[in-house]
Short mmCIF file of C-alpha atoms and ligand atoms in Angstrom, two decimals:
data_model
loop_
_atom_site.label_atom_id
_atom_site.label_comp_id
_atom_site.label_asym_id
_atom_site.label_seq_id
_atom_site.Cartn_x
_atom_site.Cartn_y
_atom_site.Cartn_z
CA MET A 1 -45.44 113.90 131.91
CA ASP A 2 -47.71 115.36 129.25
CA GLU A 3 -45.59 113.66 126.65
CA LEU A 4 -46.14 110.31 128.35
CA LEU A 5 -49.92 110.75 128.44
CA LYS A 6 -49.88 111.72 124.81
CA ILE A 7 -47.89 108.61 123.94
CA ARG A 8 -50.39 106.49 125.87
CA GLU A 9 -53.35 108.02 124.10
CA GLU A 10 -51.77 107.57 120.72
CA ALA A 11 -50.79 103.98 121.49
CA ILE A 12 -54.28 103.07 122.67
CA ARG A 13 -55.76 104.58 119.51
CA ARG A 14 -53.41 102.65 117.27
CA ILE A 15 -54.09 99.44 119.14
CA LYS A 16 -57.80 99.88 118.57
CA GLU A 17 -57.19 100.58 114.91
CA ALA A 18 -55.18 97.37 114.36
CA SER A 19 -57.30 95.14 112.17
CA ASN A 20 -55.09 92.05 112.31
CA LEU A 21 -52.40 90.41 114.42
CA LYS A 22 -49.60 91.58 112.14
CA ASP A 23 -50.56 95.25 112.51
CA LEU A 24 -50.96 94.78 116.25
CA ASN A 25 -47.48 93.32 116.48
CA SER A 26 -45.91 96.32 114.77
CA VAL A 27 -47.79 98.58 117.22
CA ARG A 28 -46.31 96.50 120.04
CA VAL A 29 -42.78 96.82 118.66
CA SER A 30 -43.03 100.57 118.21
CA TYR A 31 -44.45 101.27 121.72
CA LEU A 32 -42.83 98.63 123.88
CA GLY A 33 -39.63 97.93 121.95
CA LYS A 34 -36.16 99.41 122.57
CA LYS A 35 -36.72 102.32 120.22
CA SER A 36 -40.12 103.27 121.62
CA PRO A 37 -40.92 106.88 122.59
CA ILE A 38 -41.43 105.74 126.21
CA GLN A 39 -37.92 104.37 126.28
CA ALA A 40 -36.68 107.66 124.85
CA ALA A 41 -38.63 109.60 127.51
CA MET A 42 -37.15 107.40 130.26
CA LYS A 43 -33.67 108.24 129.06
CA SER A 44 -34.40 111.88 129.78
CA MET A 45 -35.00 110.95 133.45
CA LYS A 46 -31.28 111.34 134.10
CA THR A 47 -31.61 115.08 133.77
CA MET A 48 -34.63 115.33 136.13
CA LYS A 49 -34.71 116.29 139.70
CA GLN A 50 -34.62 113.48 142.26
CA GLU A 51 -38.29 113.88 143.37
CA ASP A 52 -39.60 114.13 139.80
CA ARG A 53 -37.65 111.05 138.77
CA ALA A 54 -39.54 108.71 141.09
CA SER A 55 -43.01 109.80 140.01
CA PHE A 56 -41.99 109.94 136.36
CA GLY A 57 -40.62 106.37 136.59
CA LYS A 58 -43.80 105.21 138.24
CA ILE A 59 -46.04 106.79 135.63
CA SER A 60 -43.98 105.60 132.69
CA ASN A 61 -44.10 102.04 134.04
CA GLN A 62 -47.82 102.39 134.48
CA VAL A 63 -48.19 103.63 130.89
CA LYS A 64 -46.13 100.71 129.65
CA GLN A 65 -48.28 98.26 131.58
CA GLU A 66 -51.47 99.85 130.32
CA ILE A 67 -50.27 99.66 126.74
CA ALA A 68 -49.17 96.02 127.20
CA LYS A 69 -52.56 95.14 128.70
CA ALA A 70 -54.43 96.86 125.88
CA ILE A 71 -52.32 94.97 123.37
CA GLU A 72 -53.04 91.64 125.13
CA GLU A 73 -56.77 92.31 125.11
CA MET A 74 -56.75 93.34 121.49
CA LYS A 75 -54.66 90.29 120.64
CA ALA A 76 -57.24 88.01 122.23
CA ASN A 77 -60.02 89.75 120.30
CA LEU A 78 -58.19 89.54 117.01
CA GLU A 79 -57.28 85.89 117.55
CA GLU A 80 -60.87 85.03 118.22
CA ALA A 81 -62.04 86.98 115.17
CA GLU A 82 -59.46 85.24 112.98
CA MET A 83 -60.47 81.81 114.29
CA ASN A 84 -64.14 82.60 113.65
CA ALA A 85 -63.36 83.74 110.14
CA ARG A 86 -61.42 80.54 109.50
CA LEU A 87 -64.18 78.36 110.91
CA ALA A 88 -66.71 80.16 108.74
CA SER A 89 -64.62 79.76 105.59
CA GLU A 90 -63.83 76.09 106.23
CA ARG A 91 -67.34 75.17 107.18
CA ILE A 92 -68.72 72.04 105.53
CA ASP A 93 -72.43 71.50 105.39
CA ILE A 94 -72.70 67.76 105.87
CA THR A 95 -76.45 67.87 105.37
CA LEU A 96 -76.01 69.04 101.76
CA PRO A 97 -77.01 66.27 99.32
CA SER A 98 -73.97 65.04 97.37
CA ASN A 99 -73.64 65.00 93.59
CA VAL A 100 -75.04 61.76 92.24
CA VAL A 101 -72.27 59.42 91.08
CA PRO A 102 -73.58 57.38 88.15
CA ILE A 103 -73.53 53.67 88.91
CA GLY A 104 -72.60 51.30 86.11
CA SER A 105 -74.49 48.15 85.33
CA LEU A 106 -73.43 44.59 84.67
CA HIS A 107 -73.28 43.58 81.04
CA PRO A 108 -76.16 41.20 80.21
CA ILE A 109 -73.64 38.46 79.35
CA SER A 110 -72.17 38.85 82.83
CA VAL A 111 -75.67 38.71 84.30
CA VAL A 112 -76.38 35.40 82.54
CA LYS A 113 -72.93 34.02 83.41
CA ASP A 114 -73.35 34.94 87.09
CA GLU A 115 -76.78 33.33 87.11
CA LEU A 116 -75.40 30.10 85.63
CA GLU A 117 -72.51 30.00 88.08
CA GLU A 118 -74.85 30.52 91.00
CA LEU A 119 -77.18 27.75 89.81
CA PHE A 120 -74.46 25.18 89.18
CA LEU A 121 -72.38 26.04 92.27
CA GLY A 122 -75.58 25.33 94.19
CA MET A 123 -75.66 21.86 92.65
CA GLY A 124 -72.09 21.10 93.74
CA TYR A 125 -70.24 22.07 90.57
CA GLU A 126 -66.95 23.94 90.50
CA VAL A 127 -66.05 26.70 88.06
CA ALA A 128 -63.03 25.98 85.83
CA GLU A 129 -61.33 28.21 83.30
CA GLY A 130 -59.02 27.57 80.38
CA PRO A 131 -56.97 29.64 77.94
CA GLU A 132 -58.60 31.51 75.04
CA VAL A 133 -55.46 30.99 72.97
CA GLU A 134 -55.50 27.23 72.66
CA THR A 135 -53.51 24.48 70.97
CA ASP A 136 -54.88 22.45 68.09
CA ILE A 137 -54.48 19.38 70.33
CA PHE A 138 -56.80 20.65 73.05
CA ASN A 139 -59.30 22.51 70.89
CA PHE A 140 -59.69 19.69 68.34
CA GLN A 141 -57.67 16.52 68.86
CA TYR A 142 -58.65 15.75 72.47
CA MET A 143 -62.21 16.53 71.39
CA ASN A 144 -62.04 13.72 68.84
CA LEU A 145 -61.56 16.05 65.88
CA PRO A 146 -58.23 14.86 64.40
CA LYS A 147 -56.55 16.87 61.66
CA GLY A 148 -58.59 16.60 58.48
CA HIS A 149 -61.85 15.76 60.29
CA PRO A 150 -64.76 17.22 58.28
CA ALA A 151 -66.47 18.65 61.40
CA ARG A 152 -63.54 21.09 61.74
CA ASP A 153 -65.10 22.99 58.84
CA MET A 154 -67.90 24.29 61.05
CA GLN A 155 -65.37 25.65 63.53
CA ASP A 156 -62.90 27.58 61.44
CA THR A 157 -61.10 30.14 63.58
CA PHE A 158 -58.23 32.63 63.90
CA TYR A 159 -54.84 30.94 63.85
CA ILE A 160 -51.77 32.22 65.70
CA ASP A 161 -49.65 29.58 63.96
CA GLU A 162 -50.34 26.13 62.56
CA ASN A 163 -50.92 24.57 65.97
CA THR A 164 -52.07 27.56 68.02
CA LEU A 165 -55.48 29.17 67.62
CA MET A 166 -58.27 31.12 69.28
CA ARG A 167 -60.45 28.41 70.83
CA THR A 168 -63.68 27.73 68.96
CA HIS A 169 -65.56 26.39 71.97
CA THR A 170 -65.17 25.91 75.73
CA SER A 171 -64.97 22.11 75.26
CA PRO A 172 -61.11 22.03 75.45
CA VAL A 173 -61.47 22.99 79.13
CA GLN A 174 -63.04 19.51 79.55
CA ALA A 175 -59.71 17.99 78.49
CA HIS A 176 -57.69 20.29 80.80
CA VAL A 177 -59.85 19.34 83.78
CA MET A 178 -59.83 15.59 83.02
CA LEU A 179 -56.06 15.45 82.52
CA GLU A 180 -55.56 17.33 85.79
CA LYS A 181 -57.67 14.70 87.61
CA GLU A 182 -55.42 11.90 86.28
CA GLY A 183 -58.20 9.41 85.72
CA LYS A 184 -59.90 9.84 89.08
CA GLY A 185 -63.50 11.03 89.26
CA PRO A 186 -65.85 12.46 90.12
CA ILE A 187 -65.75 15.68 88.13
CA LYS A 188 -68.47 18.34 88.20
CA VAL A 189 -67.46 21.58 86.53
CA ILE A 190 -68.81 24.42 84.47
CA CYS A 191 -66.43 26.42 82.31
CA PRO A 192 -67.70 29.81 81.14
CA GLY A 193 -65.62 31.89 78.74
CA LYS A 194 -65.07 33.57 75.40
CA VAL A 195 -64.79 31.64 72.14
CA TYR A 196 -63.98 32.64 68.55
CA ARG A 197 -65.03 31.54 65.07
CA ARG A 198 -64.31 32.71 61.57
CA ASP A 199 -67.95 33.69 60.99
CA ASP A 200 -69.37 36.62 59.08
CA ASP A 201 -71.06 38.86 61.62
CA ASP A 202 -74.82 39.32 61.25
CA ALA A 203 -77.85 39.60 63.54
CA THR A 204 -77.33 36.10 64.99
CA HIS A 205 -73.63 35.39 64.33
CA SER A 206 -70.54 36.94 65.83
CA HIS A 207 -66.86 36.07 65.40
CA GLN A 208 -66.54 36.27 69.16
CA PHE A 209 -69.09 35.07 71.66
CA ALA A 210 -69.39 33.37 75.04
CA GLN A 211 -70.18 29.81 76.03
CA CYS A 212 -70.56 27.87 79.21
CA GLU A 213 -69.40 24.28 79.15
CA GLY A 214 -70.67 21.72 81.63
CA LEU A 215 -68.93 18.43 82.41
CA VAL A 216 -69.90 15.68 84.84
CA ILE A 217 -67.87 12.46 85.12
CA ASP A 218 -68.54 9.71 87.63
CA LYS A 219 -69.50 6.07 87.87
CA ASN A 220 -73.05 5.22 86.72
CA ILE A 221 -73.81 8.51 85.00
CA THR A 222 -76.66 8.16 82.50
CA MET A 223 -78.50 10.24 79.96
CA GLY A 224 -81.23 10.63 82.60
CA ASP A 225 -78.79 12.65 84.73
CA LEU A 226 -78.10 14.89 81.74
CA LYS A 227 -81.79 15.40 81.03
CA GLY A 228 -82.61 16.18 84.65
CA THR A 229 -79.76 18.67 84.88
CA LEU A 230 -80.81 20.45 81.69
CA GLU A 231 -84.39 20.63 82.88
CA VAL A 232 -83.28 22.37 86.07
CA PHE A 233 -81.21 24.77 83.95
CA ALA A 234 -84.09 25.55 81.56
CA LYS A 235 -86.59 26.25 84.33
CA HIS A 236 -84.10 28.36 86.29
CA MET A 237 -83.05 30.43 83.28
CA PHE A 238 -86.35 30.75 81.38
CA GLY A 239 -89.12 30.12 83.92
CA GLU A 240 -90.79 27.29 85.83
CA LYS A 241 -93.18 26.45 82.98
CA ARG A 242 -90.42 25.53 80.50
CA GLU A 243 -90.13 21.98 79.24
CA ILE A 244 -87.20 20.52 77.36
CA ARG A 245 -86.94 18.24 74.34
CA LEU A 246 -83.87 16.31 73.20
CA ARG A 247 -83.28 15.76 69.48
CA PRO A 248 -80.61 13.39 68.13
CA SER A 249 -77.58 15.25 66.80
CA TYR A 250 -73.88 14.82 66.21
CA PHE A 251 -70.78 16.11 67.96
CA PRO A 252 -67.49 14.22 67.67
CA PHE A 253 -66.84 14.53 71.41
CA THR A 254 -70.19 13.16 72.64
CA GLU A 255 -71.96 9.90 71.83
CA PRO A 256 -74.90 9.94 71.69
CA SER A 257 -75.28 13.66 71.03
CA VAL A 258 -78.39 15.83 71.31
CA GLU A 259 -79.66 19.27 70.49
CA VAL A 260 -81.74 20.60 73.35
CA ASP A 261 -84.90 22.62 72.73
CA ILE A 262 -86.99 24.45 75.32
CA SER A 263 -90.71 25.11 75.00
CA CYS A 264 -91.19 28.63 73.66
CA MET A 265 -91.35 31.21 76.44
CA ASN A 266 -93.31 33.57 74.23
CA CYS A 267 -96.25 31.37 73.22
CA GLY A 268 -95.85 28.55 75.74
CA GLY A 269 -95.55 25.99 72.94
CA LYS A 270 -98.54 26.89 70.77
CA GLY A 271 -96.39 28.33 68.00
CA CYS A 272 -95.48 31.95 67.25
CA ASN A 273 -92.97 33.91 65.17
CA ILE A 274 -90.22 33.60 67.80
CA CYS A 275 -90.30 29.77 67.66
CA LYS A 276 -91.14 29.89 63.96
CA GLY A 277 -94.44 28.17 64.61
CA THR A 278 -92.86 25.03 66.12
CA GLY A 279 -93.41 25.79 69.82
CA TRP A 280 -89.75 24.89 70.52
CA ILE A 281 -86.52 26.90 70.62
CA GLU A 282 -83.07 25.35 70.30
CA VAL A 283 -80.77 26.45 73.12
CA LEU A 284 -77.77 24.15 73.42
CA GLY A 285 -75.82 21.06 72.41
CA ALA A 286 -75.07 18.17 74.74
CA GLY A 287 -74.39 14.47 74.99
CA MET A 288 -72.64 11.61 76.79
CA VAL A 289 -68.87 12.07 76.76
CA ASN A 290 -67.46 9.97 73.93
CA PRO A 291 -65.53 6.98 75.38
CA HIS A 292 -62.65 7.83 73.08
CA VAL A 293 -62.43 11.34 74.63
CA LEU A 294 -62.46 9.81 78.12
CA GLU A 295 -59.65 7.49 77.13
CA MET A 296 -57.51 10.21 75.52
CA CYS A 297 -57.94 12.33 78.66
CA GLY A 298 -56.87 9.54 81.01
CA PHE A 299 -60.20 8.10 82.18
CA ASP A 300 -61.16 4.42 81.89
CA PRO A 301 -64.44 4.33 79.92
CA GLU A 302 -65.22 0.90 81.42
CA VAL A 303 -65.37 2.52 84.85
CA TYR A 304 -66.42 6.11 84.22
CA GLN A 305 -69.13 7.74 82.17
CA GLY A 306 -70.04 11.37 81.84
CA PHE A 307 -72.16 13.98 80.17
CA ALA A 308 -71.27 17.36 78.73
CA PHE A 309 -73.19 20.35 77.48
CA GLY A 310 -72.36 23.67 75.87
CA ILE A 311 -74.59 26.68 76.44
CA GLY A 312 -74.37 29.80 74.26
CA LEU A 313 -74.54 32.78 76.59
CA GLU A 314 -75.56 35.34 73.95
CA ARG A 315 -78.33 33.02 72.79
CA CYS A 316 -79.58 32.65 76.37
CA ALA A 317 -79.50 36.38 76.96
CA MET A 318 -81.24 37.14 73.66
CA LEU A 319 -84.06 34.73 74.49
CA LYS A 320 -84.30 35.90 78.07
CA TYR A 321 -84.39 39.62 77.24
CA GLY A 322 -86.24 39.43 73.92
CA MET A 323 -83.34 40.69 71.80
CA ASP A 324 -83.07 40.21 68.05
CA ASN A 325 -79.54 41.42 67.28
CA ILE A 326 -76.39 39.85 68.75
CA ARG A 327 -74.43 43.00 67.80
CA ASP A 328 -76.21 44.89 70.59
CA PHE A 329 -73.96 43.05 73.07
CA PHE A 330 -70.80 44.46 71.54
CA ASN A 331 -71.72 47.99 70.43
CA ASN A 332 -71.53 49.27 74.02
CA ASP A 333 -74.42 51.66 73.52
CA LEU A 334 -75.16 53.05 76.99
CA ARG A 335 -78.88 53.23 76.26
CA PHE A 336 -78.85 49.46 75.79
CA LEU A 337 -76.54 48.68 78.72
CA GLU A 338 -78.42 50.93 81.16
CA GLN A 339 -81.45 48.67 80.87
CA PHE A 340 -79.53 46.12 82.94
CA SER A 341 -78.80 48.62 85.71
CA ARG A 342 -78.91 47.19 89.19
CA LYS A 343 -81.40 49.89 90.16
CA GLY A 344 -83.91 47.79 88.25
N1 LIG B 1 -68.78 22.51 71.86
C1 LIG B 1 -70.04 22.44 71.19
C2 LIG B 1 -70.18 23.69 70.29
O1 LIG B 1 -69.49 24.65 70.50
C3 LIG B 1 -71.20 22.42 72.17
C4 LIG B 1 -71.21 21.16 72.97
C5 LIG B 1 -70.57 21.07 74.18
C6 LIG B 1 -71.91 20.04 72.50
C7 LIG B 1 -70.59 19.91 74.91
C8 LIG B 1 -71.94 18.88 73.23
C9 LIG B 1 -71.29 18.82 74.44
O2 LIG B 1 -70.93 23.68 69.35
#
């Protein structure tokens, strides 16, 4: 009997000492399992007297129950403690401010391109694209620059082979669009994209730059439509106060052709160093689509007329943002690019 009480005392102490569920389980095995001292004590019952046996059995069962109960209680305590520890270690403070993820900014050429697309889409134009690797036929011949034409000199480029080259302007997209329409107007498209020329790079020249072509073809299209359209463009891109001026020029694919100047945004037309004292700044080339180009591209020049223009995106961006070096667009200096951050 004393033995049993001793076992109970010892068991209870060891249960209390268990600091985790694993330890508690080994306590359970050693006191309630087959090889436990209680079990051993019960075996000795056989040799006891009849009257002692009953009370001994009762007590040993009681001890077993007490130990089992103490283990259950301790188990519940330990489980709760373990859960609390886990909750504490996995706790996430959702009120903590996060690390700031740097946000990139659009390249200024993309900003100008997006602005142009938005403006012209609003006037019912569609956006068309063509290949940067172009054939001689599309880049030159459809644009009324046959082989040997002197105006090809101004647009020397990188050749893939004799008849394949990096396009020198976005004008070949005009031919792609017209041929696709199979002689049926109207057409109203802008075609932004990269172009290439064999130029020596300096502050205002780059062997790769971006243009945006415009092409409108319909019945009864006049130079007045071209002028009105360019005026809307100039005011949208450079400010409401801008005026435009058309000067006679020459492009093989337009007739008549014009260079388009805008009144200087710096001095308002009085004359300053940006406009070299003239009050005007040249921004693009344009003209009425040459009837020969219409014909080559499947349109009847007796029925349809059209105008076209080609805007230099770098030139626009440089004027708009007061830049003096075209190389800044391509150096990818973050200090330059960050100025166009959407945070303003
Ligand atoms: N393609 C001409 C250039 O690159 C620009 C232009 C386009 C002129 C359309 C007239 C009409 O210089």
